[in-house]
Coordinates of C-alpha atoms in Angstrom, one line a residue:
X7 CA -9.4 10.8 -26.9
X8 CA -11.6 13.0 -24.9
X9 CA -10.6 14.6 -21.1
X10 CA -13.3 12.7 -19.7
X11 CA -10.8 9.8 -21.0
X12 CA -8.0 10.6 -20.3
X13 CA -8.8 11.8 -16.2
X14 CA -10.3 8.5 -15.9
X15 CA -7.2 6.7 -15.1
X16 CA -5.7 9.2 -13.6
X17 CA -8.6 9.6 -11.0
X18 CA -9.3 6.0 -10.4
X19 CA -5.5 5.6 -9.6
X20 CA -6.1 8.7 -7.0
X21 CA -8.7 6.7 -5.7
X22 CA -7.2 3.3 -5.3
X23 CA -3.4 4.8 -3.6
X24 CA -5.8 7.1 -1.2
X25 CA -8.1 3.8 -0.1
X26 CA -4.9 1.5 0.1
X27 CA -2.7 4.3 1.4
X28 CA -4.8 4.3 4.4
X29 CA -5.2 0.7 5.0
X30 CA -1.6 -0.1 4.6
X31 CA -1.0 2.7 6.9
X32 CA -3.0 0.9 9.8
X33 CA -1.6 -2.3 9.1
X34 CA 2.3 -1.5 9.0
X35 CA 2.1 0.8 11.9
X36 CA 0.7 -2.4 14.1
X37 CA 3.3 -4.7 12.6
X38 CA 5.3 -2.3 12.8
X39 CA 5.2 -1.2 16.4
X40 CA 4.6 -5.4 17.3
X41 CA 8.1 -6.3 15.6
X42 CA 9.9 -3.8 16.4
X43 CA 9.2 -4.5 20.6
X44 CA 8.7 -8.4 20.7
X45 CA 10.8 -11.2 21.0
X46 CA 10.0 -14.6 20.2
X47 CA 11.3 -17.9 18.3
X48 CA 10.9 -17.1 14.6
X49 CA 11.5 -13.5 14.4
X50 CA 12.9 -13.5 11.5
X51 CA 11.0 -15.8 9.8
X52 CA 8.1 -13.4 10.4
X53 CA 10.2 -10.4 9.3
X54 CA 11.1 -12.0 6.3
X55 CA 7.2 -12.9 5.3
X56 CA 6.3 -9.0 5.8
X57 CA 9.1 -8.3 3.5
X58 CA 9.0 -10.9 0.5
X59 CA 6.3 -8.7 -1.7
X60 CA 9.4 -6.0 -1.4
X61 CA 11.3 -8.4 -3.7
X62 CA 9.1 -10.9 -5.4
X63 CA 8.4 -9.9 -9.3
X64 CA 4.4 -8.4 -9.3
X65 CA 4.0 -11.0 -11.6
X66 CA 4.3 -13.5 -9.0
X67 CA 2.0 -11.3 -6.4
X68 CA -0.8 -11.2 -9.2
X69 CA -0.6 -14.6 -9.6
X70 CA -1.5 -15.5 -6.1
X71 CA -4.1 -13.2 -5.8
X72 CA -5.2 -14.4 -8.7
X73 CA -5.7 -18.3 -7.5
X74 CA -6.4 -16.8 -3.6
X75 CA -9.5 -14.4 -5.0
X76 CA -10.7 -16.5 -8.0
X77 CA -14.4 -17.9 -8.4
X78 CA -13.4 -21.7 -7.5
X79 CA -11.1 -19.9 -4.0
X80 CA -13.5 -19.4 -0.9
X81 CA -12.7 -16.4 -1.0
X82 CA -14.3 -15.7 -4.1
X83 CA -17.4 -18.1 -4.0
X84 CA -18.0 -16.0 -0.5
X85 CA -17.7 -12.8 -2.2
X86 CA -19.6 -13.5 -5.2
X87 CA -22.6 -14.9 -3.5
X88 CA -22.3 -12.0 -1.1
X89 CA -22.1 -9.1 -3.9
X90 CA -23.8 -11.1 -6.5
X91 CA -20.5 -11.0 -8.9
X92 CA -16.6 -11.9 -8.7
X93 CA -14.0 -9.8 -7.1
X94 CA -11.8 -10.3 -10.1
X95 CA -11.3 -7.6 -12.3
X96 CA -13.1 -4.6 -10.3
X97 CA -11.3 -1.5 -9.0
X98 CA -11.8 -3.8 -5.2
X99 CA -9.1 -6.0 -6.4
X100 CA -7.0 -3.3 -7.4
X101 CA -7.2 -1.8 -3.7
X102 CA -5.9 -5.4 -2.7
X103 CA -2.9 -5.5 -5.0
X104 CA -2.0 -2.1 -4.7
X105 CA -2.2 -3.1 -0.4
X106 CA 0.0 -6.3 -1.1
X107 CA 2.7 -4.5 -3.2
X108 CA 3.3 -1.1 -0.9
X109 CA 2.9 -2.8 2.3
X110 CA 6.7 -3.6 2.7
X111 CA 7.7 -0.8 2.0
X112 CA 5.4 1.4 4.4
X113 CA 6.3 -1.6 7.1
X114 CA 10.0 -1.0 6.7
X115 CA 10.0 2.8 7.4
X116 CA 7.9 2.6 9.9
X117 CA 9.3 0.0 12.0
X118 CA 12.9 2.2 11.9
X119 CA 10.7 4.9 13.7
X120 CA 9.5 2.5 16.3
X121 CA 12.8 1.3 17.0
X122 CA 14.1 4.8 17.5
X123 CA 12.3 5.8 19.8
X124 CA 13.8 6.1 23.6
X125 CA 12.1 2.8 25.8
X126 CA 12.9 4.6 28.7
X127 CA 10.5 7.5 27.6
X128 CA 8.2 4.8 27.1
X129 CA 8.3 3.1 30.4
X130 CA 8.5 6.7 32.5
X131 CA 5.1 7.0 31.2
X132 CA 4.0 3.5 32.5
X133 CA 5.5 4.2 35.8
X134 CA 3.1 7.6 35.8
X135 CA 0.3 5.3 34.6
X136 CA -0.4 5.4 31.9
X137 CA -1.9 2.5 29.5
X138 CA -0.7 0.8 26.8
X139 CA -2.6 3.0 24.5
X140 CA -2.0 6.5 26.1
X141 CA 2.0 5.3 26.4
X142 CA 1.3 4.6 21.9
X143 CA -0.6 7.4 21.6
X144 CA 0.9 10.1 23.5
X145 CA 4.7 8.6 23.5
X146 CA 5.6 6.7 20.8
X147 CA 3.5 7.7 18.1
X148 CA 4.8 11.4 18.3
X149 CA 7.9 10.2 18.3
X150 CA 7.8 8.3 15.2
X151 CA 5.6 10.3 13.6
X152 CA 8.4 11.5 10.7
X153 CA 8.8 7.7 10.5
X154 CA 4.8 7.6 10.1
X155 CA 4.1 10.0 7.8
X156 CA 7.4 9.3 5.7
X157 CA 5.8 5.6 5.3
X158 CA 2.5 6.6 4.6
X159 CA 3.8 8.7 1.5
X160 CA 6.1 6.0 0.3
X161 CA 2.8 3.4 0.3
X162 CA 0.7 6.0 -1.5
X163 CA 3.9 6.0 -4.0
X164 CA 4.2 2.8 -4.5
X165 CA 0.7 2.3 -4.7
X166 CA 0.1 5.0 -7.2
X167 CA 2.7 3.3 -10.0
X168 CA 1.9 -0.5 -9.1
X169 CA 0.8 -2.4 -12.8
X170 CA 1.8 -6.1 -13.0
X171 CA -0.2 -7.4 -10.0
X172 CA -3.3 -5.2 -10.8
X173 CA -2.7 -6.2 -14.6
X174 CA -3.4 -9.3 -13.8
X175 CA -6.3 -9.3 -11.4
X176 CA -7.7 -6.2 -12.5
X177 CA -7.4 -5.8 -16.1
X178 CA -7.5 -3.2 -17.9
X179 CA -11.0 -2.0 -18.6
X180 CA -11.7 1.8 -19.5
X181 CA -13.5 3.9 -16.8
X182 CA -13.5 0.4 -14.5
X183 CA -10.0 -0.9 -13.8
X184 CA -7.6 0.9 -15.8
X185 CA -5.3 2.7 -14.0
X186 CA -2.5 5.2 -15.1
X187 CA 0.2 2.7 -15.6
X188 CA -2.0 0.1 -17.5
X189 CA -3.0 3.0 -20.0
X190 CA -0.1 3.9 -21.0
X191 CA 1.1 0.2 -21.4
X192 CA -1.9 0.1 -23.9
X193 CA -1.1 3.2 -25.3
X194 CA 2.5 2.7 -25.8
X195 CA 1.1 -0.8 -27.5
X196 CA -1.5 0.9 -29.7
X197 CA 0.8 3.8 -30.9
X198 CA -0.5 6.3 -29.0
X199 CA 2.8 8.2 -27.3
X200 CA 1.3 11.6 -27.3
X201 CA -1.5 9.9 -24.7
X202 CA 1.7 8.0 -23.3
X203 CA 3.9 10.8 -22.6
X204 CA 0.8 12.7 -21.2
X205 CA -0.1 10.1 -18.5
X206 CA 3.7 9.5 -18.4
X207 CA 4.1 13.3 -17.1
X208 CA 1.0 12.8 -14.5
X209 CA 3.0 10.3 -12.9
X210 CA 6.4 11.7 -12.8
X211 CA 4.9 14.8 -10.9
X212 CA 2.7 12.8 -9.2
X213 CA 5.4 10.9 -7.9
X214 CA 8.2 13.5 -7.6
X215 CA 5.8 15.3 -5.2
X216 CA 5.2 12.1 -3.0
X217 CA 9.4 11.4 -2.7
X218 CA 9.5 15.1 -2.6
X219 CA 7.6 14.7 1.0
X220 CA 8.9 11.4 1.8
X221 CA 12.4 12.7 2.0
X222 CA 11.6 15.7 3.8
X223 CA 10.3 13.9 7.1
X224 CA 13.0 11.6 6.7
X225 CA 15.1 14.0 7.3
X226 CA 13.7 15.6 9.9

């Protein structure tokens, strides 16, 4: 196997955590920020939905996607008449998976910072004013920001090693879809555990660095 080989998955996984990473960052900071202030009937019910990709098997994720983005969903008859070909089995539906699966997790963190932070800071800057958006912006969000960033490393983590739900809706196609933990699956399968241990060691340091981080504004 050539380097042009073996970067592929290693740069298309880069790709896919960065895109997802950042979209997973916008949407648990504002569920985030939402559950941690309201209170209404079903709470929990809610919370419990945000969290249920934390502990269902990827298996299960990938299968729903599966059925939710497939040519006979309206989803997928919308997309492929939009883009001229299914979403199924392109590095898009990897972004989607990877989205579903690190979601909870980023969520979780960041709703701890949220709920740390002082309300009466909060409303002293309402009394002198100030919107909604300049009491987020300039009060809360520096306040949480360990909280932030700590969740936006654990969804770039999470993102980076996810493989059953992108196995299944993705594939595994060379240059295309195939990630790092799908190639070594198929390296591991085929025999190859030089390639194996190489992507293997990409991935440890890849994802030693990102807990490395993580734990660092957790603790501060």
């Amino acid at each position: 196997m050539d380097g042009q080989q073996f970067m592929d998955p290693i740069i298309l996984s880069v790709k896919i955590s960065a895109i997802a990473s950042i979209l997973v960052f916008g949407l648990a900071a504002l569920f985030a920020r939402w559950m941690a202030r309201a209170r209404f009937i079903g709470k929990s019910l809610v919370e419990t939905l945000l969290l249920l990709p934390l502990v269902l098997p990827p298996t299960v994720i990938g299968f729903i996607l599966l059925v939710a983005l497939g040519r006979r969903s309206l989803i997928g008859e919308w997309y492929e008449k939009l883009f001229n070909g299914p979403i199924l089995f392109t590095w898009g539906v990897a972004v989607i998976a990877a989205i579903v699966i690190a979601f909870p997790l980023a969520y979780r963190t960041m709703r701890a910072g949220f709920e740390g932070v002082d309300r009466d800071l909060e409303d002293a800057a309402r009394a002198q004013g100030a919107s909604e958006w300049q009491v987020f912006r300039h009060v809360t969000m520096p306040l949480a920001a360990n909280s932030l960033r700590a969740g936006y490393v654990l969804g770039f983590a999470r993102a980076l090693g996810e493989f059953g739900a992108t196995l299944m809706v993705a594939g595994n196609i060379p240059g295309r879809t195939q990630t790092i933990p799908t190639a070594i699956y198929v390296a591991v399968d085929g025999g190859s555990m030089t390639m194996a241990w190489s992507w293997a060691a990409v991935m440890i340091l890849l994802a030693f660095v990102m807990l490395l981080v993580a734990n660092r504004y957790s603790k501060t």
